[in-house]
Amino acid sequence: MNARAARSLSAEAPQAQTSAAPIVGFKPAKNGAELMARCLEAEGTEVLFGYPGGAIMPFYDALTGSPMRHILTRHEQGAALAANGFARASGRVGVCVATSGPGASNLVTGIADAFLDSVPMVVLTGQVPTTLMGTDAFQELDVYGMTLPIVKHSFLLRSVEDLPHVVREAFRIAKSGRPGPVLIDFPKDVQVAAATHLAPLPASIHDPLPTPPAAQLVEAIAAIASAERPVVYSGQGVVLADAVAEFRAFVDAAKLPTVQTLRGQGNLPPDHPYLIGMLGMHGTRAANTAVQECDLLICIGARFDDRATGKLAEFAPNARVIHLDADPAEISKLRRADVPLYGDLRESLRGLVGARSNCEDWHQRCQRMRSVGAPRYDAPGKGVYAPALLKRMSELAPPDTIVACDVGQHQMWVAQHWRFHHPRNHLTSGALGTMGFGLPAAMGAQFSCPDRPVVLVSGDGSIMMNIQELATVARCKLPIKMILLDNSSLGMVRQWQELFFAKNFSEIDLSDNPDFAALARVFGIPAVRLERREDTEAALRELLATPGPALLHVLIDARANVWPLVPPNHSNATMLDEAEANAIPA
C-alpha cells in the first residue's frame, strides 16, 4: 500500500470528538432534509454550490427557508470546483450538492482535485431510498464506493438519528490535520424521515496536531547553524497550517535563502530579500541551482513532488534534510529526512525562530543568480507576448487580487510572472492538473471573498471544459476579470510533442475555436479582443475598469513555449531555455 492510500485509510476511522449536546433555540426541522440544512448552518455554511435532481429534491425543498445562499451552477463539475475555489481562497470548508447517479459522478473530478491538493470540502449527494439500494434503481450509483480512493472519509446516512453527528464529523475531518474532501451520501427516505425530535450539534473544531519533540527542534537549529549553503523549500502546507506569518518570521530571523513550489507561491512576498524563486520543471534557474548546490534542505509543508524535484535520485544530492509536515505519511516518503519534524507547522516554526544561519556569502550568491536569471520581456515580434501581459496585469491589479488559472502553458506563465503576496491569492490545480478548473474556482473565490478582485487566466483549451459557467457568472453578476490566452492549440501538449516527440503534432489543433469575445457577449458579459502588442496596456486598463464581469480574448503565437524547462526524468540541473532546446539528450 502506498503512503497516499495509507493516509486515506487512516482517515476512515476517525476518533469522534466528545459528544456534544444539541443546540437550543434552532427552529425545529420537520424532516431529515430540513435538519441537514440546519446542521450545515450550524457549521457556519453561508454559501453552497449545486444542481438539483430527483434524489436530492427534499433537501432543495428545505433550502427555500434557509439563510444559506445556494448557487445554481450549470454543471455539477462546476459546483464541485466552485466549492474547491471557495475553500482555497478563504480557508473555510467548501460545500457542494448534487443528486444521485450522473449528478454524483459529475462531481468526481472536483472531489479528486480537492483530495490531491488537500482542500477542505463537504460533498452532499442524494441517493435512492435505502430500500432500493442495490437494486439498480433509477439513477442509482454506488457513489460511496466510487469515491473512496479520493476522499478523507465517506458517510452513508442510513438513519436520520445519525445525521447531526455525521455532519459535525464530516466538517471536523475535512478541516483537521491535512485537509481534504468528505462525502455524505444522503438517501431520499432519510431526507423525508421525521426529525422534529432532533437538533443540530455545535460547530465542530479541528483536531489539534502534536508539537514536535524539543530534542528534534534543537537538532534542527544546530543543523541550520552549521550549514554553509542552507535552502528553505516551502510548499502549500504553510498556508494549510495558517502559518504564513510564522513562516515569514522564521525566514527573516534565520536569514535563509528560500524557494517555493507551485502551490507555495506567495509564502514570501515577491520582493522579499531571501526569496530565490519557484523551483521545479518550470521554475527559475536560480532556484533549481540553489537547491542542487545546497548542503541543508529545510522542507516546510512540501512533499517532494516529481514536478518539483525532477529526477528524484539527483535532487539536492549533497543535502541533509529537515522536513516539517502536518502529515506523517509525507515525511521520508520519497526522501529520507535526517531531522523529521511532524506536527503543527505553526508550533514547529515558532520552535525554530531562534535558529540563525551563518551564510551571508551564500545568500549573496543566491541573489546574484536570481538577478542574472531574471526573465526578459522584450520578446521579438509584434504579437502579444503572454509573459509580459501577465506581468503587467500583475502590476496593475491590487496586491490582494485572487488569481485563478486553468491548466497548461498559461498556468505556468502565471506562476512565473505574477507577483503573489499571499498563497491564498493563487488558485491553481497543482496535483491533478484539472483543465476546466479556473472558471468555477474563480466563481467560488469571488463568493468567499466578495470584496476582493478576482482574475481568471485561462486558455482556449481549458475554457471550453466548463464554459457553461459563464452563465453563472452573468446571472450572479460576479465581477471576475477574465483573460483568455488563445493560441489555437493545446499549447502544453504541442510543446511536449515539439520537444520530446520529434514534432509529431497529434490532435492539438484548435484553429476552429469560436470567437470567444462574441461568445462572452452572448452570455451578457462585456468582452474585447486583443491582437496587437501596442494595445496591451489600454486593453488591460479597460478590463480592470469595466464594472461587473468582463473578458479579454488575447490572441498569442501558437509556437510560444514555456521556458525554462527541465526535461522529464532529468535532474533539475538540466534546465533548458529556448536556445538550448536542441541539446536535449535522445
Coordinates of C-alpha atoms in Angstrom, one line a residue:
M1 CA 0.0 0.0 0.0
N2 CA 1.4 3.4 -0.9
A3 CA 1.6 6.3 1.6
R4 CA -1.2 8.2 -0.2
A5 CA -3.6 5.2 0.2
A6 CA -2.5 4.8 3.8
R7 CA -3.4 8.4 4.6
S8 CA -6.8 7.9 3.1
L9 CA -7.4 4.7 5.1
S10 CA -6.2 6.2 8.3
A11 CA -8.8 8.9 7.9
E12 CA -11.7 6.4 7.5
A13 CA -11.8 5.6 11.2
P14 CA -11.5 8.9 12.9
Q15 CA -11.8 9.4 16.7
A16 CA -15.0 11.2 17.2
Q17 CA -14.9 14.4 19.3
T18 CA -16.6 14.3 22.7
S19 CA -20.3 14.1 22.1
A20 CA -22.0 17.5 22.3
A21 CA -25.4 18.5 23.4
P22 CA -27.8 19.7 20.6
I23 CA -28.1 23.4 20.1
V24 CA -31.0 25.0 21.9
G25 CA -33.1 27.6 20.0
F26 CA -32.8 26.3 16.4
K27 CA -36.1 26.2 14.5
P28 CA -37.3 22.6 14.7
A29 CA -36.8 20.6 11.5
K30 CA -39.8 18.7 10.2
N31 CA -37.6 16.1 8.4
G32 CA -34.1 15.0 7.6
A33 CA -33.7 17.4 4.7
E34 CA -34.5 20.4 6.9
L35 CA -32.3 19.0 9.6
M36 CA -29.4 18.8 7.1
A37 CA -29.9 22.4 6.3
R38 CA -29.9 23.4 10.0
C39 CA -26.7 21.3 10.6
L40 CA -24.9 23.0 7.7
E41 CA -26.0 26.4 9.1
A42 CA -24.6 25.4 12.5
E43 CA -21.2 24.6 10.9
G44 CA -21.1 28.2 9.5
T45 CA -22.0 27.4 5.9
E46 CA -23.2 30.5 4.2
V47 CA -22.8 29.5 0.5
L48 CA -23.1 26.2 -1.2
F49 CA -22.9 25.2 -4.8
G50 CA -25.0 22.6 -6.5
Y51 CA -27.5 21.3 -9.1
P52 CA -30.8 19.7 -8.1
G53 CA -32.3 16.4 -9.2
G54 CA -34.7 13.7 -8.2
A55 CA -32.9 12.0 -5.3
I56 CA -31.9 15.3 -3.6
M57 CA -35.2 17.2 -4.1
P58 CA -36.3 17.1 -0.4
F59 CA -33.1 18.9 0.5
Y60 CA -33.7 21.5 -2.1
D61 CA -37.2 21.9 -0.8
A62 CA -35.7 22.7 2.6
L63 CA -33.3 25.2 1.2
T64 CA -36.1 27.7 0.4
G65 CA -36.4 28.5 4.1
S66 CA -32.7 28.6 4.8
P67 CA -30.4 31.7 5.2
M68 CA -27.7 29.9 3.2
R69 CA -27.2 31.1 -0.3
H70 CA -27.3 28.3 -2.9
I71 CA -25.5 28.9 -6.2
L72 CA -27.0 27.1 -9.1
T73 CA -24.1 26.1 -11.4
R74 CA -24.7 24.9 -14.9
H75 CA -22.9 21.6 -14.4
E76 CA -22.1 19.5 -11.3
Q77 CA -18.4 19.7 -12.0
G78 CA -18.7 23.4 -11.9
A79 CA -20.3 23.1 -8.4
A80 CA -17.5 20.9 -7.1
L81 CA -14.8 23.1 -8.5
A82 CA -16.5 26.3 -7.2
A83 CA -16.6 24.8 -3.7
N84 CA -13.0 23.9 -4.2
G85 CA -12.1 27.5 -5.2
F86 CA -14.2 28.9 -2.3
A87 CA -12.2 26.8 0.2
R88 CA -8.8 27.6 -1.4
A89 CA -9.4 31.3 -1.3
S90 CA -10.9 31.5 2.2
G91 CA -9.5 28.5 4.1
R92 CA -13.1 27.6 5.1
V93 CA -14.8 24.4 4.2
G94 CA -16.4 24.5 0.7
V95 CA -19.8 22.7 0.3
C96 CA -21.3 21.3 -2.9
V97 CA -24.5 19.3 -3.6
A98 CA -25.8 17.1 -6.4
T99 CA -28.3 14.4 -7.0
S100 CA -27.6 10.7 -7.3
G101 CA -26.3 8.8 -10.3
P102 CA -24.9 11.2 -13.0
G103 CA -25.2 14.2 -10.7
A104 CA -22.9 12.5 -8.2
S105 CA -20.5 11.1 -10.8
N106 CA -20.1 14.6 -12.4
L107 CA -18.7 15.7 -9.0
V108 CA -15.9 13.2 -9.0
T109 CA -13.2 15.3 -10.8
G110 CA -13.7 18.2 -8.4
I111 CA -13.6 15.8 -5.4
A112 CA -10.3 14.3 -6.7
D113 CA -8.8 17.7 -7.3
A114 CA -9.6 18.6 -3.7
F115 CA -8.2 15.4 -2.3
L116 CA -4.9 15.7 -4.2
D117 CA -4.4 19.4 -3.3
S118 CA -5.6 19.0 0.3
V119 CA -8.7 21.2 0.0
P120 CA -11.4 21.0 2.8
M121 CA -14.8 20.2 1.3
V122 CA -18.0 18.6 2.3
V123 CA -19.8 16.9 -0.6
L124 CA -23.5 16.1 -0.2
T125 CA -25.1 13.7 -2.7
G126 CA -28.6 12.5 -3.0
Q127 CA -29.2 8.7 -3.1
V128 CA -32.1 6.4 -3.9
P129 CA -34.1 5.2 -0.8
T130 CA -32.3 2.7 1.4
T131 CA -35.0 0.1 0.5
L132 CA -33.9 0.4 -3.2
M133 CA -30.2 0.4 -2.8
G134 CA -28.5 -2.4 -4.6
T135 CA -31.5 -2.9 -7.0
D136 CA -30.1 -0.9 -9.9
A137 CA -32.8 1.7 -9.3
F138 CA -33.2 4.8 -11.5
Q139 CA -30.1 7.0 -11.1
E140 CA -28.5 4.7 -8.6
L141 CA -24.8 4.6 -8.4
D142 CA -22.5 3.5 -5.6
V143 CA -21.0 6.9 -5.1
Y144 CA -19.8 5.8 -1.6
G145 CA -17.6 3.1 -3.2
M146 CA -16.8 5.1 -6.3
T147 CA -15.2 7.9 -4.3
L148 CA -13.4 6.0 -1.5
P149 CA -9.9 6.5 -3.1
I150 CA -10.4 10.3 -3.4
V151 CA -11.9 11.3 0.0
K152 CA -10.7 11.5 3.5
H153 CA -13.9 9.8 4.7
S154 CA -17.3 8.8 3.4
F155 CA -20.6 8.6 5.2
L156 CA -23.7 6.8 4.0
L157 CA -26.6 8.1 6.1
R158 CA -29.0 5.2 6.8
S159 CA -30.9 6.8 9.7
V160 CA -32.0 10.3 10.4
E161 CA -30.9 9.8 14.0
D162 CA -27.2 9.8 12.9
L163 CA -27.5 13.0 10.8
P164 CA -26.3 15.7 13.4
H165 CA -23.3 13.6 14.4
V166 CA -22.4 12.8 10.8
V167 CA -22.5 16.4 9.7
R168 CA -20.4 17.5 12.6
E169 CA -17.8 14.7 12.0
A170 CA -17.7 15.5 8.3
F171 CA -16.7 19.1 8.9
R172 CA -14.2 18.1 11.6
I173 CA -12.5 15.5 9.4
A174 CA -12.4 17.9 6.4
K175 CA -10.5 20.6 8.2
S176 CA -8.4 18.5 10.6
G177 CA -4.8 17.6 10.0
R178 CA -4.1 17.5 6.3
P179 CA -7.4 18.9 4.9
G180 CA -9.5 17.2 2.3
P181 CA -12.9 16.3 1.0
V182 CA -15.6 14.3 2.9
L183 CA -18.6 12.7 1.2
I184 CA -22.1 12.4 2.8
D185 CA -24.4 10.2 0.7
F186 CA -28.0 11.1 1.7
P187 CA -30.7 8.6 0.8
K188 CA -34.1 10.0 -0.1
D189 CA -36.1 8.2 2.6
V190 CA -33.7 9.6 5.2
Q191 CA -34.3 13.1 3.8
V192 CA -38.1 12.8 4.3
A193 CA -37.9 10.9 7.7
A194 CA -39.4 12.8 10.7
A195 CA -36.8 14.8 12.6
T196 CA -38.8 17.1 14.9
H197 CA -37.1 15.4 17.9
L198 CA -33.6 16.2 16.6
A199 CA -31.4 19.3 16.6
P200 CA -28.1 20.4 15.2
L201 CA -24.9 20.0 17.3
P202 CA -22.5 22.8 18.0
A203 CA -20.0 23.6 15.2
S204 CA -17.1 21.2 15.0
I205 CA -13.5 22.1 15.8
H206 CA -10.5 20.7 14.1
D207 CA -8.2 18.2 15.9
P208 CA -5.0 19.7 17.3
L209 CA -1.7 18.5 16.0
P210 CA 1.2 17.5 18.2
T211 CA 4.2 19.7 18.8
P212 CA 7.5 18.2 17.6
P213 CA 9.8 17.0 20.4
A214 CA 12.1 19.6 21.8
A215 CA 15.1 17.4 21.1
Q216 CA 14.3 17.4 17.4
L217 CA 13.9 21.2 17.3
V218 CA 17.3 21.6 19.0
E219 CA 18.8 19.2 16.4
A220 CA 17.3 21.3 13.6
I221 CA 18.5 24.6 15.0
A222 CA 22.0 23.1 15.3
A223 CA 21.9 21.8 11.7
I224 CA 20.9 25.3 10.4
A225 CA 23.7 27.0 12.4
S226 CA 26.3 24.6 11.0
A227 CA 25.2 24.7 7.4
E228 CA 27.2 26.6 4.8
R229 CA 24.6 26.5 2.0
P230 CA 21.1 26.1 3.5
V231 CA 17.9 26.5 1.5
V232 CA 14.3 26.5 2.6
Y233 CA 12.0 24.6 0.3
S234 CA 8.4 25.7 1.1
G235 CA 5.1 24.4 -0.2
Q236 CA 1.4 24.8 0.3
G237 CA 1.5 23.2 3.7
V238 CA 2.5 26.6 5.1
V239 CA -0.9 28.1 4.2
L240 CA -2.9 25.0 5.0
A241 CA -1.5 25.3 8.5
D242 CA -2.4 29.0 8.6
A243 CA 1.3 29.5 9.3
V244 CA 2.3 32.3 6.8
A245 CA 3.2 34.8 9.5
E246 CA 5.2 32.2 11.4
F247 CA 7.0 31.1 8.2
R248 CA 8.0 34.7 7.3
A249 CA 9.2 35.3 10.8
F250 CA 11.3 32.2 10.7
V251 CA 12.9 33.1 7.3
D252 CA 13.6 36.7 8.4
A253 CA 15.1 35.7 11.7
A254 CA 17.3 32.8 10.4
K255 CA 18.1 34.7 7.1
L256 CA 17.7 31.7 4.9
P257 CA 17.5 31.7 1.1
T258 CA 14.1 30.3 0.1
V259 CA 12.5 28.6 -2.8
Q260 CA 8.8 28.0 -3.3
T261 CA 6.7 25.3 -5.0
L262 CA 3.9 26.0 -7.5
R263 CA 1.4 25.8 -4.6
G264 CA 3.7 27.7 -2.3
Q265 CA 3.9 30.8 -4.4
G266 CA 3.2 33.8 -2.1
N267 CA 4.6 32.2 1.1
L268 CA 7.1 35.1 0.9
P269 CA 6.2 38.3 -0.8
P270 CA 7.6 38.8 -4.3
D271 CA 10.3 41.3 -3.3
H272 CA 11.5 39.5 -0.2
P273 CA 15.3 39.6 0.1
Y274 CA 15.6 35.9 0.8
L275 CA 13.3 34.7 -1.9
I276 CA 15.1 33.0 -4.8
G277 CA 12.0 31.9 -6.8
M278 CA 9.9 28.9 -7.8
L279 CA 11.7 25.5 -8.2
G280 CA 10.9 22.6 -10.4
M281 CA 10.1 21.8 -14.0
H282 CA 9.2 25.4 -14.9
G283 CA 10.9 27.0 -12.0
T284 CA 13.7 29.5 -12.2
R285 CA 17.3 28.5 -12.9
A286 CA 18.4 30.3 -9.7
A287 CA 16.0 28.3 -7.5
N288 CA 16.9 25.0 -9.0
T289 CA 20.6 25.7 -8.9
A290 CA 20.4 26.8 -5.3
V291 CA 18.7 23.5 -4.3
Q292 CA 21.1 21.4 -6.3
E293 CA 24.1 23.1 -4.6
C294 CA 22.7 23.3 -1.0
D295 CA 24.1 21.3 1.9
L296 CA 20.9 21.6 4.0
L297 CA 17.4 21.5 2.6
I298 CA 14.7 22.6 5.0
C299 CA 11.4 21.3 3.6
I300 CA 8.4 23.1 5.1
G301 CA 5.0 21.9 4.1
A302 CA 6.1 20.3 0.8
R303 CA 6.1 16.7 -0.4
F304 CA 9.0 16.2 -2.9
D305 CA 6.5 16.1 -5.8
D306 CA 8.1 14.9 -9.1
R307 CA 7.3 18.2 -10.9
A308 CA 9.3 20.0 -8.2
T309 CA 12.2 17.6 -7.8
G310 CA 12.9 16.4 -11.3
K311 CA 14.8 13.1 -11.2
L312 CA 14.5 12.3 -7.5
A313 CA 17.7 10.4 -7.2
E314 CA 19.6 13.5 -8.3
F315 CA 17.6 16.1 -6.3
A316 CA 19.7 18.2 -3.8
P317 CA 22.3 15.4 -3.9
N318 CA 24.6 16.8 -1.2
A319 CA 22.0 18.0 1.2
R320 CA 20.9 16.8 4.6
V321 CA 17.1 17.2 5.0
I322 CA 15.0 18.7 7.7
H323 CA 11.3 18.0 7.0
L324 CA 8.4 19.8 8.7
D325 CA 4.9 18.5 7.9
A326 CA 1.5 18.0 9.4
D327 CA 1.1 14.6 7.6
P328 CA 3.4 11.9 8.9
A329 CA 2.9 9.9 5.8
E330 CA 4.8 12.5 3.8
I331 CA 7.9 12.6 5.9
S332 CA 10.6 10.3 4.5
K333 CA 8.1 9.0 1.9
L334 CA 10.2 10.0 -1.1
R335 CA 13.4 11.5 0.5
R336 CA 14.7 10.4 3.9
A337 CA 14.5 13.1 6.5
D338 CA 17.6 13.5 8.6
V339 CA 15.6 15.6 11.1
P340 CA 11.9 14.8 10.9
L341 CA 9.5 17.3 12.5
Y342 CA 6.0 16.0 12.4
G343 CA 3.2 18.2 13.9
D344 CA 1.6 21.7 13.9
L345 CA 3.7 23.8 11.5
R346 CA 3.0 27.0 13.4
E347 CA 4.3 25.5 16.6
S348 CA 7.3 23.9 14.7
L349 CA 8.2 27.3 13.2
R350 CA 7.8 29.1 16.5
G351 CA 10.2 26.5 18.0
L352 CA 12.7 27.2 15.3
V353 CA 12.5 31.0 15.4
G354 CA 15.8 31.0 17.4
A355 CA 17.6 29.4 14.5
R356 CA 20.4 31.5 13.0
S357 CA 22.3 30.8 9.8
N358 CA 25.8 31.9 9.1
C359 CA 25.8 32.0 5.3
E360 CA 25.8 35.6 4.1
D361 CA 28.2 34.7 1.2
W362 CA 25.8 32.0 0.1
H363 CA 22.8 34.4 0.3
Q364 CA 24.6 36.9 -1.8
R365 CA 25.4 34.2 -4.4
C366 CA 21.7 33.2 -4.5
Q367 CA 20.6 36.8 -5.1
R368 CA 23.1 37.2 -7.9
M369 CA 21.8 34.1 -9.5
R370 CA 18.2 35.5 -9.1
S371 CA 19.2 38.8 -10.7
V372 CA 21.2 37.3 -13.6
G373 CA 18.4 34.8 -14.4
A374 CA 15.5 37.3 -14.2
P375 CA 13.1 36.9 -17.1
R376 CA 13.2 39.3 -20.0
Y377 CA 10.0 40.7 -21.5
D378 CA 11.3 42.2 -24.8
A379 CA 10.4 39.3 -27.0
P380 CA 10.7 39.9 -30.7
G381 CA 7.7 40.4 -32.9
K382 CA 4.5 42.5 -32.9
G383 CA 2.1 40.0 -31.4
V384 CA 1.1 39.9 -27.7
Y385 CA 3.8 38.3 -25.5
A386 CA 1.9 36.4 -22.8
P387 CA 4.5 36.6 -20.0
A388 CA 4.8 40.4 -20.5
L389 CA 1.0 40.8 -20.5
L390 CA 0.7 38.8 -17.2
K391 CA 3.5 40.7 -15.6
R392 CA 1.8 44.0 -16.5
M393 CA -1.6 42.8 -15.3
S394 CA 0.0 41.8 -12.0
E395 CA 1.4 45.3 -11.7
L396 CA -1.9 47.0 -12.5
A397 CA -4.1 44.8 -10.3
P398 CA -4.3 45.4 -6.5
P399 CA -1.9 43.3 -4.4
D400 CA -4.8 41.3 -2.8
T401 CA -6.1 40.2 -6.1
I402 CA -7.0 36.5 -6.2
V403 CA -5.9 34.8 -9.5
A404 CA -7.5 31.5 -10.6
C405 CA -6.0 29.8 -13.6
D406 CA -6.6 26.7 -15.6
V407 CA -4.0 24.1 -16.7
G408 CA -1.5 24.4 -19.4
Q409 CA 1.1 26.9 -20.6
H410 CA -0.8 29.8 -19.2
Q411 CA -0.8 28.2 -15.8
M412 CA 3.0 28.1 -15.8
W413 CA 3.2 31.7 -17.1
V414 CA 1.0 32.8 -14.3
A415 CA 3.2 31.1 -11.7
Q416 CA 6.4 32.5 -13.3
H417 CA 5.3 36.1 -13.9
W418 CA 2.5 37.1 -11.5
R419 CA 3.6 38.7 -8.2
F420 CA 1.8 36.9 -5.4
H421 CA 1.7 38.5 -2.0
H422 CA -0.1 35.6 -0.2
P423 CA -0.5 31.9 -1.1
R424 CA -4.3 32.2 -0.9
N425 CA -4.2 34.6 -3.8
H426 CA -3.0 31.9 -6.2
L427 CA -5.6 29.2 -7.1
T428 CA -4.2 26.5 -9.3
S429 CA -4.9 22.8 -9.8
G430 CA -1.5 21.5 -8.8
A431 CA -1.5 17.7 -8.3
L432 CA -4.4 16.7 -10.6
G433 CA -3.9 19.3 -13.3
T434 CA -7.7 19.8 -14.0
M435 CA -8.5 21.5 -17.2
G436 CA -11.7 23.5 -16.6
F437 CA -10.7 24.3 -13.0
G438 CA -10.2 28.0 -13.4
L439 CA -13.6 29.5 -14.2
P440 CA -15.6 27.7 -11.5
A441 CA -12.7 28.2 -9.0
A442 CA -12.8 31.9 -9.7
M443 CA -16.5 31.9 -9.0
G444 CA -16.0 30.2 -5.7
A445 CA -13.3 32.6 -4.8
Q446 CA -15.5 35.6 -5.6
F447 CA -18.3 34.3 -3.4
S448 CA -15.8 33.6 -0.5
C449 CA -14.1 37.0 -0.8
P450 CA -16.8 39.3 -2.3
D451 CA -14.8 42.5 -1.6
R452 CA -11.6 41.4 -3.3
P453 CA -10.7 41.5 -7.0
V454 CA -10.7 38.1 -8.7
V455 CA -8.9 37.5 -12.0
L456 CA -9.2 34.3 -14.2
V457 CA -6.4 33.4 -16.5
S458 CA -7.4 30.6 -18.9
G459 CA -6.5 29.0 -22.2
D460 CA -8.6 28.2 -25.2
G461 CA -8.4 24.5 -24.4
S462 CA -9.3 24.7 -20.8
I463 CA -12.0 27.3 -21.0
M464 CA -14.2 25.0 -23.1
M465 CA -14.2 22.4 -20.4
N466 CA -16.6 24.5 -18.2
I467 CA -17.5 27.4 -20.4
Q468 CA -21.2 26.9 -19.4
E469 CA -20.3 28.6 -16.1
L470 CA -20.2 31.9 -17.9
A471 CA -24.0 31.8 -17.4
T472 CA -23.5 31.5 -13.7
V473 CA -21.0 34.4 -13.7
A474 CA -23.5 36.6 -15.7
R475 CA -26.5 35.6 -13.6
C476 CA -24.8 36.3 -10.3
K477 CA -23.1 39.5 -11.7
L478 CA -19.7 38.3 -10.4
P479 CA -17.1 41.0 -11.2
I480 CA -14.5 38.5 -12.3
K481 CA -12.0 39.8 -14.9
M482 CA -11.2 37.0 -17.4
I483 CA -8.0 36.8 -19.5
L484 CA -8.3 34.1 -22.2
L485 CA -5.0 33.3 -23.9
D486 CA -5.8 31.8 -27.3
N487 CA -3.0 30.1 -29.3
S488 CA -5.5 27.9 -31.2
S489 CA -3.9 24.8 -29.9
L490 CA -3.4 22.6 -26.8
G491 CA -0.3 24.5 -26.1
M492 CA 1.5 22.4 -23.5
V493 CA 0.8 19.2 -25.3
R494 CA 2.1 20.8 -28.5
Q495 CA 5.2 22.0 -26.7
W496 CA 6.0 18.5 -25.5
Q497 CA 5.3 17.0 -28.9
E498 CA 7.7 19.5 -30.4
L499 CA 10.5 18.8 -27.9
F500 CA 10.1 15.1 -26.9
F501 CA 8.0 13.5 -29.8
A502 CA 10.0 14.6 -32.8
K503 CA 7.5 17.3 -33.7
N504 CA 4.8 14.7 -34.4
F505 CA 1.9 17.0 -33.7
S506 CA -1.1 14.9 -32.9
E507 CA -4.6 16.2 -32.1
I508 CA -3.6 19.6 -30.7
D509 CA -5.2 21.8 -33.4
L510 CA -7.9 24.2 -32.0
S511 CA -7.9 26.5 -35.0
D512 CA -11.7 26.1 -35.2
N513 CA -12.2 27.8 -31.9
P514 CA -15.3 30.1 -31.6
D515 CA -14.9 33.8 -31.3
F516 CA -14.6 33.9 -27.6
A517 CA -15.3 37.6 -27.2
A518 CA -18.5 37.2 -29.2
L519 CA -19.4 34.1 -27.2
A520 CA -19.0 36.0 -23.9
R521 CA -21.2 38.8 -25.2
V522 CA -23.9 36.2 -25.9
F523 CA -23.8 35.4 -22.2
G524 CA -24.2 39.1 -21.5
I525 CA -20.6 39.7 -20.5
P526 CA -18.6 42.6 -22.0
A527 CA -15.6 41.4 -24.0
V528 CA -12.9 42.7 -26.3
R529 CA -10.3 41.1 -28.5
L530 CA -6.6 41.9 -28.2
E531 CA -4.2 41.0 -31.1
R532 CA -1.5 43.7 -31.2
R533 CA 1.2 44.2 -28.5
E534 CA 0.9 48.0 -28.6
D535 CA -2.8 47.7 -27.5
T536 CA -2.0 45.7 -24.4
E537 CA -1.8 48.5 -21.8
A538 CA -5.1 50.0 -22.9
A539 CA -6.9 46.7 -23.0
L540 CA -5.7 45.7 -19.5
R541 CA -6.8 49.0 -18.1
E542 CA -10.2 48.8 -19.8
L543 CA -10.6 45.2 -18.4
L544 CA -9.9 46.3 -14.8
A545 CA -12.1 49.4 -15.1
T546 CA -15.2 47.5 -16.5
P547 CA -17.9 47.2 -13.9
G548 CA -19.0 43.6 -13.3
P549 CA -17.6 40.6 -15.2
A550 CA -15.5 41.2 -18.3
L551 CA -13.4 39.1 -20.7
L552 CA -10.3 39.9 -22.6
H553 CA -9.7 37.5 -25.5
V554 CA -6.0 37.6 -26.3
L555 CA -4.5 36.0 -29.4
I556 CA -1.0 34.8 -28.9
D557 CA 1.6 32.9 -31.0
A558 CA 0.8 29.2 -31.3
R559 CA 4.6 28.5 -31.3
A560 CA 5.3 30.2 -28.0
N561 CA 6.7 27.8 -25.4
V562 CA 7.2 27.9 -21.6
W563 CA 10.8 28.5 -20.6
P564 CA 12.9 27.4 -18.8
L565 CA 12.1 23.7 -18.8
V566 CA 13.5 20.6 -17.1
P567 CA 13.0 17.6 -19.4
P568 CA 11.1 14.7 -17.9
N569 CA 13.3 12.2 -16.0
H570 CA 16.2 14.6 -15.8
S571 CA 17.9 16.4 -12.9
N572 CA 16.8 19.9 -12.2
A573 CA 20.3 20.9 -13.0
T574 CA 19.4 20.1 -16.7
M575 CA 17.3 23.2 -17.4
L576 CA 16.7 24.2 -20.9
D577 CA 15.9 27.6 -22.4
E578 CA 14.8 28.2 -26.0
A579 CA 18.4 28.3 -27.3
E580 CA 19.3 25.0 -25.6
A581 CA 16.2 23.1 -26.6
N582 CA 18.0 21.2 -29.4
A583 CA 20.5 19.8 -26.9
I584 CA 18.0 17.5 -25.3
P585 CA 19.6 14.0 -24.9
A586 CA 17.9 11.4 -27.1

